[in-house]
């Protein structure tokens, strides 16, 4: 709404503009916002004085409040600012506060959670702003204490995210726990079963916080207190709720809050609630393995069983283990001693690690409510062994003797990681396909090197967070005599080419490996065997998932040693129903044969002739690589040459601030306005528009870009060694994939006279684009390609030898033949399985008629 408002203001600007010119856009903005908040009410814009007022020149907004007959400025923001996105969020919250100043009782769960999320978001923004002041109480005391005891090297952004959620959910859970309204004093009286929060929050002097932060905290307090009590306790409580198949009210609350609070962070960190059907399948399977393979008759609550959920989230796996323990006790006829199960197993040998604040608090609260619902009476020093820690960071926390509970939290997490004899590791690690900055820790990065040994790959995509979690669990089991890992996880590791050493190392440690592939990569168009659409068991489309069970029995001669596989296709409901009453014992497992090269954890049918007699494209072309990755397509690639020239002139002539404002862009690792501007200025001075070149952006979609070859310049990753063979030169190259995913199989193979984009060949279908020039041009000693240099075919030495006795050694004829093979329906059908998993291999005929 606000961005549309700014566009309307821009349209109306003129030399004769006055105050009345802009009133209509402002009135439309206010009405739109009012209708959004009160869809069933008639809103009128009035001019009488009221308790809360906003003053604006249509770009700068001032929030005034009436306090004891004194007018005070509560906030000021400008929509002409580098930090436009933040200021838009602040203005949205200012407008909301304006419209709901006289707070009415909130009577809808979703509206309450949405309101709480928005206010928490504005609190986060103010916290970030306050952290810019290096002398502030927030920076030095609160953040410093948090880093000394819980998380090292926490960025200001991550702390603002964490602290804002601590404030909101501590108050919310206090009201749920104590059944009374909250105020600032509530922070000093948090539940004893979360001692770290009780201690941490009790140290904060809220009078020392910035006025805006205190103001928003008070708004949050008003929101929480205004929720209708009956709906509050009926909708967000375990009271008289025993059927855990029903929608979990706490999970719903958190999922909805997180979606409204910061869906980007949720998706970036891969935070998704695990379906209860998958949790029960894994827990039941672990219980059976403990009994049948490790000879522990009591299963999950056996005396030697120590269990760790390494990505505890909201405690769903921990609750699942608790339920299973009670079920076992009941079957064994000892349900009367269930309190002993709580004290000896649940509170002593069931551990959890969680990094995100709200899930951590929520997990404590859920399990506390669950046990309270069973009439368990928490004793004074009772607490779950659930700790606020980064699983992937093994550094010891600092020493803070003044805060014993926070010190204990850090020390216990470190002890469990390094000393506790964990027998079972379970959980649902993050689903993101890349690693968050907070998880790039030296310790786990060093452990990950074991998975990268001897790969000899140009790109090693093994830094995803889910792989790091697997490596952590693997490390714990390497040092144990026996153990089990039971997880639901991103399934790319079961058939990824660069994951082959990871699979080999897992096979060395575990004698039994079970993979239940649930598929579900919707974005890659996965299909069921009958051709219908396949869906994910989670509400995600970006990755497929699998249930993986790794068993280390400690037996020298295990007759069950091997890799076992099964798979399930279908709708989300079908997959959930499939899992609900099953376990490892119910599957029709197929034992996989290790091929000694790829070590697949999935069914692969390789053709021996294809592998031994055909020649791989990487054995043919000496130089090949990815296409250009611009990082900013909308700035660097244009449909017309004229549009591109205007952009080049902008980057040559405008200031960095003007460019940032005009192109609405931000800094990233591989692209920034200052580096792009520097690159353009240096090259435009020398070459003017001569570096404008065509680019094969998508199949049969030729556009224009400015190619300097500078890494992290105007183009983020220009693939210089390949690109310079095409700039102002006659050449042609083959575009091909390495690995194929999706319903339609191999439909790839293109040629281009121009440089290409990284996604030209179809990255969305799992086929990363590779590009091999037919000819290579010489470089001079300065690293510049000679404009008049001669070229030579881009063949490997081994392929040159092959061509000496072949039908033809003409480069274009060879390329034409390769291109024709890639488009042969017979070739695609006969070798469709092999084409899924590596660079294409080419059969070179000895029949000249076929070749021609």
Coordinates of C-alpha atoms in Angstrom, one line a residue, residues 545-810:
X545 CA 12.3 -35.3 1.7
X546 CA 13.1 -38.7 3.0
X547 CA 13.1 -40.6 6.3
X548 CA 16.6 -41.9 7.1
X549 CA 17.5 -44.4 9.8
X550 CA 21.2 -45.1 10.4
X551 CA 22.0 -48.1 12.7
X552 CA 25.3 -48.9 14.3
X553 CA 24.9 -52.2 16.1
X554 CA 28.5 -52.7 17.3
X555 CA 28.4 -56.3 15.9
X556 CA 31.4 -57.6 14.0
X557 CA 29.3 -59.9 11.9
X558 CA 25.9 -58.3 11.4
X559 CA 23.8 -60.5 9.0
X560 CA 21.5 -57.5 8.3
X561 CA 24.4 -55.2 7.2
X562 CA 23.4 -53.3 4.1
X563 CA 21.5 -50.3 2.5
X564 CA 17.8 -50.7 2.3
X565 CA 15.4 -48.6 0.2
X566 CA 11.7 -47.9 -0.3
X567 CA 9.7 -45.0 -1.7
X568 CA 6.3 -43.4 -1.5
X569 CA 4.6 -41.2 -4.1
X570 CA 1.3 -39.4 -4.0
X571 CA -0.6 -36.6 -2.3
X572 CA 0.2 -35.2 1.1
X573 CA -2.7 -37.0 2.7
X574 CA -1.8 -40.3 1.1
X575 CA 1.8 -40.1 2.5
X576 CA 0.6 -39.1 6.0
X577 CA -1.9 -42.0 6.0
X578 CA 0.8 -44.3 4.8
X579 CA 3.1 -43.4 7.7
X580 CA 0.6 -43.2 10.5
X581 CA 0.5 -46.8 11.6
X582 CA 3.8 -48.0 10.0
X583 CA 7.4 -48.4 11.0
X584 CA 10.6 -49.9 9.8
X585 CA 9.3 -53.4 10.4
X586 CA 6.3 -52.9 8.0
X587 CA 8.3 -51.8 4.9
X588 CA 9.0 -53.9 1.9
X589 CA 12.7 -52.9 1.8
X590 CA 14.8 -53.4 -1.3
X591 CA 18.4 -54.0 -0.5
X592 CA 20.7 -51.8 -2.7
X593 CA 24.0 -53.1 -4.1
X594 CA 26.9 -50.7 -3.7
X595 CA 28.3 -49.7 -7.1
X596 CA 31.7 -48.8 -5.4
X597 CA 31.7 -45.4 -7.2
X598 CA 28.6 -43.4 -6.4
X599 CA 27.4 -45.4 -3.3
X600 CA 23.8 -44.5 -4.1
X601 CA 21.2 -44.5 -1.4
X602 CA 18.4 -44.9 -4.0
X603 CA 17.6 -47.3 -6.9
X604 CA 19.7 -46.6 -9.9
X605 CA 19.8 -48.8 -13.0
X606 CA 23.1 -48.2 -14.8
X607 CA 23.8 -49.5 -18.3
X608 CA 27.3 -51.1 -18.4
X609 CA 27.7 -50.3 -22.1
X610 CA 26.9 -46.6 -21.5
X611 CA 29.5 -46.4 -18.8
X612 CA 32.3 -48.3 -20.4
X613 CA 32.0 -47.6 -24.1
X614 CA 30.6 -44.1 -24.4
X615 CA 32.7 -41.0 -24.0
X616 CA 31.7 -38.4 -21.4
X617 CA 31.4 -34.7 -22.4
X618 CA 33.9 -33.8 -19.7
X619 CA 36.3 -36.2 -21.4
X620 CA 35.8 -34.4 -24.7
X621 CA 35.9 -30.7 -23.7
X622 CA 38.9 -29.4 -22.0
X623 CA 37.2 -26.2 -20.7
X624 CA 33.7 -26.0 -19.5
X625 CA 31.8 -24.4 -16.7
X626 CA 28.6 -22.6 -15.6
X627 CA 27.1 -19.7 -17.4
X628 CA 27.1 -16.1 -16.1
X629 CA 25.4 -15.5 -12.7
X630 CA 24.6 -11.8 -12.8
X631 CA 23.1 -11.6 -9.2
X632 CA 20.9 -8.7 -10.5
X633 CA 19.2 -9.7 -13.8
X634 CA 16.8 -6.7 -13.9
X635 CA 19.8 -4.3 -13.8
X636 CA 22.4 -6.2 -15.9
X637 CA 20.3 -7.9 -18.6
X638 CA 18.0 -6.0 -21.0
X639 CA 15.7 -6.9 -23.9
X640 CA 17.0 -4.0 -26.0
X641 CA 20.4 -2.5 -26.5
X642 CA 19.1 1.0 -25.8
X643 CA 17.8 0.0 -22.4
X644 CA 21.2 -1.4 -21.5
X645 CA 23.0 1.7 -22.7
X646 CA 20.8 3.9 -20.4
X647 CA 21.7 1.6 -17.4
X648 CA 25.4 1.8 -18.3
X649 CA 25.3 5.6 -18.4
X650 CA 23.5 5.6 -15.1
X651 CA 26.2 3.6 -13.5
X652 CA 28.9 5.7 -15.1
X653 CA 27.3 9.1 -14.1
X654 CA 25.1 8.8 -11.1
X655 CA 26.2 8.7 -7.4
X656 CA 26.0 5.4 -5.4
X657 CA 23.1 6.8 -3.4
X658 CA 21.2 7.8 -6.5
X659 CA 21.8 4.4 -8.0
X660 CA 20.7 2.6 -4.9
X661 CA 17.5 4.7 -4.8
X662 CA 16.7 4.4 -8.5
X663 CA 17.3 0.6 -8.8
X664 CA 16.1 -0.3 -5.3
X665 CA 18.9 -2.7 -4.6
X666 CA 20.9 -4.0 -1.7
X667 CA 24.4 -5.3 -1.1
X668 CA 25.1 -9.0 -1.3
X669 CA 28.3 -11.1 -1.2
X670 CA 28.8 -11.1 -5.0
X671 CA 27.1 -7.8 -6.0
X672 CA 27.0 -4.2 -4.7
X673 CA 26.3 -0.8 -6.3
X674 CA 29.8 0.5 -5.5
X675 CA 31.6 -2.5 -7.1
X676 CA 29.3 -2.5 -10.1
X677 CA 29.8 1.3 -10.6
X678 CA 33.6 1.0 -10.3
X679 CA 33.6 -1.8 -12.9
X680 CA 31.5 0.2 -15.4
X681 CA 33.5 3.4 -14.9
X682 CA 36.8 1.7 -15.5
X683 CA 35.7 -0.1 -18.6
X684 CA 33.4 2.5 -20.1
X685 CA 36.2 5.0 -20.1
X686 CA 38.3 2.5 -22.2
X687 CA 35.8 0.7 -24.3
X688 CA 32.6 2.8 -24.3
X689 CA 29.8 0.5 -25.5
X690 CA 32.1 -2.0 -27.2
X691 CA 31.6 -4.5 -24.4
X692 CA 27.9 -4.7 -25.0
X693 CA 27.2 -8.3 -26.0
X694 CA 24.3 -10.6 -26.7
X695 CA 23.5 -13.2 -24.0
X696 CA 21.5 -16.4 -24.4
X697 CA 19.3 -15.6 -21.3
X698 CA 16.9 -18.5 -21.7
X699 CA 16.3 -21.0 -24.5
X700 CA 15.7 -18.9 -27.7
X701 CA 15.6 -15.7 -25.6
X702 CA 18.5 -13.5 -26.7
X703 CA 19.1 -10.3 -24.7
X704 CA 21.9 -7.8 -24.0
X705 CA 24.4 -7.3 -21.2
X706 CA 27.7 -5.5 -20.6
X707 CA 30.6 -8.0 -20.2
X708 CA 33.7 -6.8 -18.5
X709 CA 34.8 -10.2 -17.2
X710 CA 35.3 -8.7 -13.7
X711 CA 34.2 -11.0 -10.9
X712 CA 31.8 -9.3 -8.4
X713 CA 31.6 -6.3 -10.7
X714 CA 28.7 -5.4 -13.0
X715 CA 28.1 -9.1 -13.3
X716 CA 28.4 -11.1 -10.1
X717 CA 30.0 -14.3 -11.5
X718 CA 30.8 -13.7 -15.2
X719 CA 32.5 -17.1 -15.8
X720 CA 35.4 -15.2 -17.3
X721 CA 37.5 -18.0 -18.8
X722 CA 34.6 -19.1 -20.9
X723 CA 33.0 -15.7 -21.6
X724 CA 36.1 -14.2 -23.2
X725 CA 36.1 -16.8 -25.9
X726 CA 32.8 -15.3 -27.1
X727 CA 33.2 -11.6 -26.7
X728 CA 33.8 -10.0 -30.1
X729 CA 34.7 -13.4 -31.5
X730 CA 33.2 -16.0 -33.7
X731 CA 32.5 -19.1 -31.6
X732 CA 29.8 -21.6 -30.7
X733 CA 29.3 -23.7 -27.6
X734 CA 27.4 -26.7 -26.3
X735 CA 25.0 -26.2 -23.4
X736 CA 24.4 -29.3 -21.4
X737 CA 23.3 -30.5 -17.9
X738 CA 25.0 -32.8 -15.4
X739 CA 22.1 -34.2 -13.3
X740 CA 18.4 -34.3 -14.2
X741 CA 15.4 -34.2 -11.9
X742 CA 11.7 -34.0 -12.7
X743 CA 9.0 -35.8 -14.5
X744 CA 10.2 -35.3 -18.1
X745 CA 13.7 -36.7 -17.9
X746 CA 16.4 -35.7 -20.3
X747 CA 15.2 -32.9 -22.6
X748 CA 18.4 -31.0 -22.8
X749 CA 21.2 -30.0 -25.1
X750 CA 21.5 -26.5 -26.8
X751 CA 24.1 -24.6 -28.7
X752 CA 24.8 -20.9 -28.5
X753 CA 26.9 -18.3 -30.4
X754 CA 26.8 -16.0 -27.3
X755 CA 27.6 -16.2 -23.6
X756 CA 24.8 -17.8 -21.6
X757 CA 23.1 -17.2 -18.3
X758 CA 23.5 -19.8 -15.5
X759 CA 19.9 -20.8 -15.8
X760 CA 19.7 -21.1 -19.6
X761 CA 19.5 -24.8 -19.6
X762 CA 16.8 -25.1 -16.9
X763 CA 18.1 -24.7 -13.4
X764 CA 14.5 -24.9 -12.0
X765 CA 14.3 -28.6 -13.1
X766 CA 17.5 -29.6 -11.3
X767 CA 19.7 -29.4 -14.4
X768 CA 22.4 -26.8 -13.7
X769 CA 23.7 -25.3 -17.0
X770 CA 27.2 -26.1 -18.2
X771 CA 28.7 -24.5 -21.2
X772 CA 31.7 -25.7 -23.3
X773 CA 33.1 -23.5 -26.1
X774 CA 34.0 -25.3 -29.3
X775 CA 37.1 -23.1 -29.8
X776 CA 39.5 -21.5 -27.3
X777 CA 41.3 -18.2 -28.0
X778 CA 44.8 -17.4 -26.6
X779 CA 45.5 -15.1 -23.7
X780 CA 48.4 -12.7 -23.5
X781 CA 50.7 -12.4 -20.4
X782 CA 48.5 -9.7 -19.0
X783 CA 45.5 -12.0 -18.9
X784 CA 43.8 -10.2 -21.8
X785 CA 42.5 -12.2 -24.8
X786 CA 44.1 -11.1 -28.1
X787 CA 41.5 -9.7 -30.5
X788 CA 43.4 -11.1 -33.4
X789 CA 44.6 -14.4 -31.9
X790 CA 44.1 -17.7 -33.5
X791 CA 41.9 -20.3 -31.9
X792 CA 42.1 -24.0 -31.4
X793 CA 39.5 -26.7 -30.7
X794 CA 38.6 -27.2 -27.1
X795 CA 39.5 -30.8 -26.9
X796 CA 41.1 -32.8 -24.1
X797 CA 44.4 -34.6 -24.9
X798 CA 42.7 -38.0 -24.7
X799 CA 40.0 -36.9 -27.1
X800 CA 42.6 -35.6 -29.6
X801 CA 44.2 -39.0 -29.6
X802 CA 40.8 -40.6 -30.2
X803 CA 40.1 -38.3 -33.2
X804 CA 43.4 -39.3 -34.9
X805 CA 41.8 -42.6 -35.9
X806 CA 38.2 -41.5 -36.2
X807 CA 35.9 -40.8 -39.2
X808 CA 36.3 -37.0 -38.9
X809 CA 38.4 -34.6 -36.8
X810 CA 36.5 -31.5 -38.0

